């Protein structure tokens, strides 16, 4: 039975990946931070097959202990301070966890897996936010980085140190440059889930408005379930490499709003949406749109859920859970 170790197990991608790897016959270990993490109980109920191991990306010793215990064939480093807006307020913490955390994980792999012929395969969750003020459109693996947030800067470090450890120590390390991916498990702080959840609550009469930032921002949005499949595919190749994972389509937040309101059978969204400058980023990224032809050709990866189906899935999910809450 292959063994996988996931950091960020409580996050959107961690949950999708655990489910996916379990379906592939893996024994799955997940790292959980904090002495009383409220998400541990929910995880244990929903994913009884995941063995949770305490640890923190800020603490190298805990990473070494976790790897010694799990003895993984594959490590997926999904843990991060991942919300761009927070990274402006907590830039130092973001740099430490999202950036230096990658270095600590790679060092732990060297310590546990050995210096020569290290058997552990490593996946780093890099991000399209590294492209920021984009130098070319669409963005590929070769597009230069110009991050526009502390989060993006930390991810650039994580990406570069992953490539460096592959080149310096021969570690099988891949960096997946993933464009935005969403779904019903997305945290409520992220714009797509904020909208799908608010739309459900407005439909049910328990919320009156949504307060939003920049509605013109455009993103290349895919479905998280499709994207974790790409992570696994990267680690099954003969040699490690870096891949852009994206749909190649771009949609504005305004378009997401329009579809979400339509899906719930609500009238024109303009009367429910208020813009507040507090929700604008100090520096916005340009039009992000990815060219994933390398992944499509080398890995045989293609996304299966398109943008309209993604919005439908998220709104219907939130309608169901908000309705269930009202019935309690
Ligand atoms: P997410 O839902 O925000 O999950 C982040 C995870 O990181 C949570 O499990 C969190 O644990 C964990 N974490 C935070 N601080 C930690 C620490 N000090 N030590 C260990 N773990 C820590 O993020 P996601 O959407 O699943 O994304 C997964 C990864 O892909 C992230 O690295 C993200 O930056 C990257 N990424 C995401 C997207 C996207 O569109 N979703 C796109 C590109 C890249 P707690 O719950 O305990 O706080």
GROMACS .gro file of C-alpha atoms and ligand atoms in nm:
model
  376
    1UNK     CA    1   0.000   0.000   0.000
    2UNK     CA    2   0.162   0.334  -0.100
    3UNK     CA    3   0.183   0.593   0.179
    4UNK     CA    4   0.108   0.964   0.140
    5UNK     CA    5   0.167   1.248   0.386
    6UNK     CA    6  -0.033   1.570   0.338
    7UNK     CA    7   0.021   1.907   0.507
    8UNK     CA    8  -0.284   2.136   0.493
    9UNK     CA    9  -0.513   1.834   0.539
   10UNK     CA   10  -0.789   2.053   0.689
   11UNK     CA   11  -0.795   2.281   0.384
   12UNK     CA   12  -0.997   2.252   0.066
   13UNK     CA   13  -0.729   2.071  -0.135
   14UNK     CA   14  -0.616   1.853   0.155
   15UNK     CA   15  -0.966   1.709   0.186
   16UNK     CA   16  -1.003   1.649  -0.189
   17UNK     CA   17  -0.657   1.493  -0.210
   18UNK     CA   18  -0.714   1.264   0.091
   19UNK     CA   19  -1.035   1.138  -0.070
   20UNK     CA   20  -0.864   1.091  -0.407
   21UNK     CA   21  -0.559   0.907  -0.269
   22UNK     CA   22  -0.773   0.685  -0.047
   23UNK     CA   23  -0.967   0.589  -0.362
   24UNK     CA   24  -0.633   0.495  -0.522
   25UNK     CA   25  -0.552   0.260  -0.231
   26UNK     CA   26  -0.309   0.487  -0.042
   27UNK     CA   27  -0.262   0.494   0.331
   28UNK     CA   28  -0.312   0.864   0.402
   29UNK     CA   29  -0.148   1.064   0.684
   30UNK     CA   30  -0.244   1.426   0.746
   31UNK     CA   31  -0.058   1.684   0.949
   32UNK     CA   32  -0.270   1.880   1.192
   33UNK     CA   33  -0.150   2.193   1.368
   34UNK     CA   34  -0.238   2.327   1.714
   35UNK     CA   35  -0.323   2.147   2.036
   36UNK     CA   36  -0.700   2.170   1.993
   37UNK     CA   37  -0.763   2.226   1.622
   38UNK     CA   38  -1.143   2.254   1.580
   39UNK     CA   39  -1.124   2.102   1.232
   40UNK     CA   40  -0.972   1.778   1.365
   41UNK     CA   41  -1.310   1.649   1.484
   42UNK     CA   42  -1.481   1.720   1.153
   43UNK     CA   43  -1.192   1.553   0.969
   44UNK     CA   44  -1.202   1.243   1.186
   45UNK     CA   45  -1.576   1.208   1.119
   46UNK     CA   46  -1.560   1.271   0.744
   47UNK     CA   47  -1.228   1.098   0.669
   48UNK     CA   48  -1.190   0.814   0.923
   49UNK     CA   49  -0.922   0.658   0.705
   50UNK     CA   50  -0.684   0.956   0.746
   51UNK     CA   51  -0.437   0.922   1.032
   52UNK     CA   52  -0.369   1.264   1.182
   53UNK     CA   53  -0.018   1.351   1.300
   54UNK     CA   54   0.056   1.671   1.496
   55UNK     CA   55   0.297   1.918   1.338
   56UNK     CA   56   0.350   2.271   1.219
   57UNK     CA   57   0.531   2.414   0.917
   58UNK     CA   58   0.696   2.662   1.155
   59UNK     CA   59   0.864   2.377   1.345
   60UNK     CA   60   1.126   2.163   1.167
   61UNK     CA   61   1.147   1.910   1.451
   62UNK     CA   62   0.776   1.836   1.424
   63UNK     CA   63   0.809   1.780   1.048
   64UNK     CA   64   1.096   1.534   1.097
   65UNK     CA   65   0.899   1.344   1.362
   66UNK     CA   66   0.590   1.334   1.143
   67UNK     CA   67   0.786   1.195   0.846
   68UNK     CA   68   0.966   0.941   1.065
   69UNK     CA   69   0.628   0.818   1.182
   70UNK     CA   70   0.447   0.821   0.846
   71UNK     CA   71   0.738   0.686   0.636
   72UNK     CA   72   0.569   0.828   0.323
   73UNK     CA   73   0.637   0.752  -0.040
   74UNK     CA   74   0.483   1.087  -0.134
   75UNK     CA   75   0.464   1.421   0.050
   76UNK     CA   76   0.211   1.684  -0.061
   77UNK     CA   77   0.290   2.024   0.091
   78UNK     CA   78  -0.045   2.205   0.080
   79UNK     CA   79  -0.017   2.383   0.416
   80UNK     CA   80   0.006   2.762   0.391
   81UNK     CA   81  -0.131   3.094   0.501
   82UNK     CA   82  -0.324   3.095   0.175
   83UNK     CA   83  -0.552   3.400   0.182
   84UNK     CA   84  -0.394   3.685  -0.015
   85UNK     CA   85  -0.579   3.959   0.176
   86UNK     CA   86  -0.451   3.832   0.514
   87UNK     CA   87  -0.099   3.812   0.380
   88UNK     CA   88  -0.087   4.194   0.358
   89UNK     CA   89  -0.165   4.221   0.731
   90UNK     CA   90   0.045   3.921   0.838
   91UNK     CA   91   0.334   3.941   0.596
   92UNK     CA   92   0.592   3.801   0.834
   93UNK     CA   93   0.379   3.502   0.935
   94UNK     CA   94   0.294   3.438   0.569
   95UNK     CA   95   0.662   3.446   0.471
   96UNK     CA   96   0.745   3.207   0.755
   97UNK     CA   97   0.473   2.946   0.686
   98UNK     CA   98   0.403   2.978   0.313
   99UNK     CA   99   0.768   3.045   0.220
  100UNK     CA  100   1.011   2.909   0.480
  101UNK     CA  101   0.772   2.623   0.560
  102UNK     CA  102   0.861   2.473   0.220
  103UNK     CA  103   1.232   2.485   0.302
  104UNK     CA  104   1.168   2.314   0.637
  105UNK     CA  105   0.965   2.039   0.467
  106UNK     CA  106   1.243   1.980   0.213
  107UNK     CA  107   1.504   1.969   0.490
  108UNK     CA  108   1.290   1.720   0.682
  109UNK     CA  109   1.272   1.505   0.368
  110UNK     CA  110   1.652   1.516   0.341
  111UNK     CA  111   1.692   1.419   0.706
  112UNK     CA  112   1.445   1.132   0.694
  113UNK     CA  113   1.487   1.007   0.337
  114UNK     CA  114   1.864   1.034   0.323
  115UNK     CA  115   2.103   1.237   0.110
  116UNK     CA  116   2.157   0.979  -0.166
  117UNK     CA  117   1.868   0.835  -0.372
  118UNK     CA  118   1.604   0.987  -0.145
  119UNK     CA  119   1.292   0.776  -0.206
  120UNK     CA  120   1.038   1.041  -0.096
  121UNK     CA  121   0.857   1.225  -0.377
  122UNK     CA  122   0.758   1.585  -0.299
  123UNK     CA  123   0.480   1.805  -0.433
  124UNK     CA  124   0.483   2.180  -0.364
  125UNK     CA  125   0.157   2.379  -0.395
  126UNK     CA  126   0.272   2.680  -0.597
  127UNK     CA  127   0.033   2.943  -0.724
  128UNK     CA  128  -0.059   3.161  -1.021
  129UNK     CA  129  -0.031   3.454  -0.776
  130UNK     CA  130   0.345   3.427  -0.843
  131UNK     CA  131   0.279   3.580  -1.189
  132UNK     CA  132   0.103   3.885  -1.038
  133UNK     CA  133   0.175   4.175  -1.272
  134UNK     CA  134   0.194   3.940  -1.564
  135UNK     CA  135   0.473   3.958  -1.821
  136UNK     CA  136   0.292   3.751  -2.082
  137UNK     CA  137  -0.055   3.611  -2.145
  138UNK     CA  138  -0.138   3.326  -2.108
  139UNK     CA  139   0.114   3.230  -1.842
  140UNK     CA  140   0.330   2.918  -1.880
  141UNK     CA  141   0.600   2.746  -1.672
  142UNK     CA  142   0.851   2.985  -1.833
  143UNK     CA  143   0.668   3.313  -1.764
  144UNK     CA  144   0.876   3.533  -1.527
  145UNK     CA  145   0.730   3.595  -1.181
  146UNK     CA  146   0.623   3.937  -1.053
  147UNK     CA  147   0.422   3.870  -0.734
  148UNK     CA  148   0.192   4.145  -0.605
  149UNK     CA  149   0.135   4.032  -0.245
  150UNK     CA  150   0.334   3.890   0.047
  151UNK     CA  151   0.153   3.561  -0.030
  152UNK     CA  152   0.280   3.568  -0.390
  153UNK     CA  153   0.633   3.655  -0.273
  154UNK     CA  154   0.633   3.365  -0.025
  155UNK     CA  155   0.509   3.127  -0.296
  156UNK     CA  156   0.791   3.239  -0.529
  157UNK     CA  157   1.041   3.144  -0.258
  158UNK     CA  158   0.866   2.808  -0.208
  159UNK     CA  159   0.875   2.741  -0.582
  160UNK     CA  160   1.241   2.838  -0.623
  161UNK     CA  161   1.361   2.638  -0.322
  162UNK     CA  162   1.172   2.333  -0.453
  163UNK     CA  163   1.349   2.361  -0.789
  164UNK     CA  164   1.679   2.425  -0.610
  165UNK     CA  165   1.653   2.112  -0.390
  166UNK     CA  166   1.567   1.906  -0.697
  167UNK     CA  167   1.871   2.038  -0.880
  168UNK     CA  168   2.109   2.039  -0.580
  169UNK     CA  169   2.020   1.714  -0.405
  170UNK     CA  170   1.839   1.510  -0.669
  171UNK     CA  171   1.515   1.506  -0.469
  172UNK     CA  172   1.210   1.407  -0.672
  173UNK     CA  173   1.041   1.745  -0.617
  174UNK     CA  174   0.767   1.897  -0.834
  175UNK     CA  175   0.607   2.238  -0.819
  176UNK     CA  176   0.249   2.262  -0.941
  177UNK     CA  177   0.170   2.618  -1.045
  178UNK     CA  178  -0.202   2.597  -0.987
  179UNK     CA  179  -0.446   2.864  -1.097
  180UNK     CA  180  -0.750   2.931  -0.877
  181UNK     CA  181  -0.956   2.625  -0.802
  182UNK     CA  182  -1.277   2.626  -0.611
  183UNK     CA  183  -1.560   2.403  -0.495
  184UNK     CA  184  -1.800   2.344  -0.207
  185UNK     CA  185  -1.507   2.288   0.032
  186UNK     CA  186  -1.355   2.632  -0.036
  187UNK     CA  187  -1.317   2.845   0.278
  188UNK     CA  188  -1.586   3.108   0.328
  189UNK     CA  189  -1.325   3.386   0.315
  190UNK     CA  190  -1.253   3.323  -0.055
  191UNK     CA  191  -1.459   3.524  -0.303
  192UNK     CA  192  -1.629   3.239  -0.491
  193UNK     CA  193  -1.750   3.065  -0.174
  194UNK     CA  194  -1.838   3.399  -0.015
  195UNK     CA  195  -2.067   3.460  -0.312
  196UNK     CA  196  -2.219   3.110  -0.335
  197UNK     CA  197  -2.288   3.106   0.039
  198UNK     CA  198  -2.432   3.460   0.046
  199UNK     CA  199  -2.653   3.384  -0.255
  200UNK     CA  200  -2.795   3.080  -0.074
  201UNK     CA  201  -2.858   3.284   0.241
  202UNK     CA  202  -3.020   3.570   0.047
  203UNK     CA  203  -3.244   3.319  -0.130
  204UNK     CA  204  -3.349   3.179   0.210
  205UNK     CA  205  -3.407   3.528   0.354
  206UNK     CA  206  -3.134   3.512   0.622
  207UNK     CA  207  -2.897   3.765   0.462
  208UNK     CA  208  -2.972   4.093   0.286
  209UNK     CA  209  -2.654   4.190   0.101
  210UNK     CA  210  -2.300   4.094   0.005
  211UNK     CA  211  -2.013   4.335   0.064
  212UNK     CA  212  -1.755   4.293  -0.209
  213UNK     CA  213  -1.422   4.434  -0.331
  214UNK     CA  214  -1.309   4.462  -0.693
  215UNK     CA  215  -1.571   4.304  -0.921
  216UNK     CA  216  -1.361   4.348  -1.237
  217UNK     CA  217  -1.084   4.110  -1.125
  218UNK     CA  218  -1.060   3.815  -1.361
  219UNK     CA  219  -0.944   3.467  -1.273
  220UNK     CA  220  -0.887   3.132  -1.439
  221UNK     CA  221  -1.116   2.925  -1.215
  222UNK     CA  222  -1.120   2.545  -1.209
  223UNK     CA  223  -1.260   2.275  -0.982
  224UNK     CA  224  -1.045   2.157  -0.688
  225UNK     CA  225  -1.130   1.789  -0.750
  226UNK     CA  226  -0.972   1.812  -1.097
  227UNK     CA  227  -0.664   1.991  -0.965
  228UNK     CA  228  -0.569   1.740  -0.692
  229UNK     CA  229  -0.569   1.471  -0.962
  230UNK     CA  230  -0.299   1.675  -1.140
  231UNK     CA  231  -0.090   1.688  -0.818
  232UNK     CA  232  -0.088   1.310  -0.798
  233UNK     CA  233  -0.014   1.272  -1.171
  234UNK     CA  234   0.298   1.490  -1.133
  235UNK     CA  235   0.441   1.249  -0.877
  236UNK     CA  236   0.383   0.942  -1.098
  237UNK     CA  237   0.619   1.050  -1.380
  238UNK     CA  238   0.967   0.908  -1.450
  239UNK     CA  239   1.129   1.241  -1.364
  240UNK     CA  240   1.018   1.543  -1.161
  241UNK     CA  241   0.915   1.867  -1.329
  242UNK     CA  242   0.701   2.178  -1.282
  243UNK     CA  243   0.358   2.221  -1.438
  244UNK     CA  244   0.099   2.495  -1.483
  245UNK     CA  245  -0.251   2.365  -1.404
  246UNK     CA  246  -0.534   2.582  -1.535
  247UNK     CA  247  -0.849   2.577  -1.745
  248UNK     CA  248  -0.724   2.835  -1.997
  249UNK     CA  249  -1.048   3.035  -1.955
  250UNK     CA  250  -1.092   3.354  -1.761
  251UNK     CA  251  -1.404   3.491  -1.591
  252UNK     CA  252  -1.469   3.805  -1.390
  253UNK     CA  253  -1.609   3.815  -1.038
  254UNK     CA  254  -1.907   3.997  -1.188
  255UNK     CA  255  -1.966   3.696  -1.413
  256UNK     CA  256  -1.949   3.462  -1.115
  257UNK     CA  257  -2.208   3.680  -0.936
  258UNK     CA  258  -2.441   3.681  -1.237
  259UNK     CA  259  -2.432   3.302  -1.273
  260UNK     CA  260  -2.468   3.240  -0.899
  261UNK     CA  261  -2.775   3.464  -0.868
  262UNK     CA  262  -2.928   3.301  -1.178
  263UNK     CA  263  -2.863   2.955  -1.036
  264UNK     CA  264  -3.057   3.043  -0.719
  265UNK     CA  265  -3.340   3.196  -0.921
  266UNK     CA  266  -3.278   3.541  -0.772
  267UNK     CA  267  -3.327   3.869  -0.960
  268UNK     CA  268  -3.048   4.103  -1.077
  269UNK     CA  269  -2.752   4.089  -0.831
  270UNK     CA  270  -2.685   4.467  -0.840
  271UNK     CA  271  -2.951   4.536  -0.575
  272UNK     CA  272  -2.785   4.293  -0.329
  273UNK     CA  273  -2.417   4.383  -0.376
  274UNK     CA  274  -2.238   4.671  -0.205
  275UNK     CA  275  -1.873   4.749  -0.281
  276UNK     CA  276  -1.643   4.854   0.002
  277UNK     CA  277  -1.286   4.982  -0.053
  278UNK     CA  278  -1.175   4.780   0.252
  279UNK     CA  279  -1.208   4.467   0.037
  280UNK     CA  280  -0.980   4.596  -0.240
  281UNK     CA  281  -0.624   4.463  -0.241
  282UNK     CA  282  -0.342   4.721  -0.197
  283UNK     CA  283  -0.196   4.583  -0.521
  284UNK     CA  284  -0.413   4.379  -0.759
  285UNK     CA  285  -0.285   4.109  -0.993
  286UNK     CA  286  -0.343   4.145  -1.365
  287UNK     CA  287  -0.544   3.914  -1.583
  288UNK     CA  288  -0.444   3.563  -1.477
  289UNK     CA  289  -0.495   3.298  -1.740
  290UNK     CA  290  -0.291   2.982  -1.760
  291UNK     CA  291  -0.155   2.776  -2.045
  292UNK     CA  292  -0.154   2.416  -1.916
  293UNK     CA  293  -0.057   2.253  -2.245
  294UNK     CA  294   0.256   2.096  -2.091
  295UNK     CA  295   0.047   1.918  -1.824
  296UNK     CA  296  -0.213   1.816  -2.082
  297UNK     CA  297   0.057   1.669  -2.308
  298UNK     CA  298   0.299   1.513  -2.055
  299UNK     CA  299   0.057   1.409  -1.780
  300UNK     CA  300  -0.255   1.353  -1.990
  301UNK     CA  301  -0.442   1.585  -1.751
  302UNK     CA  302  -0.759   1.771  -1.850
  303UNK     CA  303  -1.015   1.946  -1.632
  304UNK     CA  304  -1.357   1.781  -1.626
  305UNK     CA  305  -1.572   2.047  -1.455
  306UNK     CA  306  -1.634   2.368  -1.651
  307UNK     CA  307  -1.712   2.714  -1.513
  308UNK     CA  308  -2.096   2.697  -1.531
  309UNK     CA  309  -2.096   2.352  -1.365
  310UNK     CA  310  -1.862   2.480  -1.093
  311UNK     CA  311  -2.095   2.770  -1.006
  312UNK     CA  312  -2.397   2.538  -1.008
  313UNK     CA  313  -2.220   2.287  -0.780
  314UNK     CA  314  -2.122   2.555  -0.527
  315UNK     CA  315  -2.459   2.732  -0.514
  316UNK     CA  316  -2.658   2.407  -0.489
  317UNK     CA  317  -2.427   2.283  -0.212
  318UNK     CA  318  -2.471   2.605  -0.012
  319UNK     CA  319  -2.847   2.604  -0.066
  320UNK     CA  320  -2.858   2.252   0.075
  321UNK     CA  321  -2.646   2.323   0.383
  322UNK     CA  322  -2.811   2.657   0.462
  323UNK     CA  323  -3.156   2.497   0.426
  324UNK     CA  324  -3.051   2.215   0.660
  325UNK     CA  325  -2.931   2.473   0.918
  326UNK     CA  326  -3.271   2.644   0.912
  327UNK     CA  327  -3.451   2.312   0.968
  328UNK     CA  328  -3.245   2.236   1.283
  329LIG     P1  329  -0.671   2.634   0.250
  329LIG     O1  330  -0.808   2.575   0.237
  329LIG     O2  331  -0.659   2.776   0.296
  329LIG     O3  332  -0.586   2.542   0.348
  329LIG     C1  333  -0.464   2.584   0.404
  329LIG     C2  334  -0.414   2.475   0.496
  329LIG     O4  335  -0.288   2.515   0.550
  329LIG     C3  336  -0.507   2.447   0.615
  329LIG     O5  337  -0.518   2.309   0.632
  329LIG     C4  338  -0.430   2.506   0.733
  329LIG     O6  339  -0.452   2.442   0.855
  329LIG     C5  340  -0.287   2.481   0.687
  329LIG     N1  341  -0.190   2.559   0.763
  329LIG     C6  342  -0.194   2.691   0.791
  329LIG     N2  343  -0.090   2.725   0.869
  329LIG     C7  344  -0.017   2.610   0.890
  329LIG     C8  345   0.100   2.581   0.963
  329LIG     N3  346   0.163   2.674   1.035
  329LIG     N4  347   0.147   2.454   0.962
  329LIG     C9  348   0.081   2.359   0.893
  329LIG     N5  349  -0.033   2.380   0.822
  329LIG    C10  350  -0.081   2.505   0.821
  329LIG     O7  351  -0.592   2.622   0.112
  329LIG     P2  352  -0.628   2.533  -0.018
  329LIG     O8  353  -0.719   2.610  -0.104
  329LIG     O9  354  -0.660   2.396   0.023
  329LIG    O10  355  -0.487   2.535  -0.093
  329LIG    C11  356  -0.389   2.436  -0.069
  329LIG    C12  357  -0.252   2.490  -0.107
  329LIG    O11  358  -0.253   2.525  -0.245
  329LIG    C13  359  -0.211   2.617  -0.033
  329LIG    O12  360  -0.071   2.612  -0.015
  329LIG    C14  361  -0.247   2.728  -0.128
  329LIG    O13  362  -0.169   2.842  -0.105
  329LIG    C15  363  -0.217   2.662  -0.260
  329LIG     N6  364  -0.293   2.712  -0.376
  329LIG    C16  365  -0.429   2.715  -0.369
  329LIG    C17  366  -0.501   2.760  -0.478
  329LIG    C18  367  -0.653   2.761  -0.477
  329LIG    O14  368  -0.712   2.824  -0.566
  329LIG     N7  369  -0.718   2.693  -0.385
  329LIG    C19  370  -0.433   2.800  -0.594
  329LIG    C20  371  -0.294   2.793  -0.597
  329LIG    C21  372  -0.225   2.747  -0.487
  329LIG     P3  373  -0.560   2.496   0.966
  329LIG    O15  374  -0.695   2.461   0.912
  329LIG    O16  375  -0.526   2.422   1.088
  329LIG    O17  376  -0.536   2.645   0.975
   0.00000   0.00000   0.00000
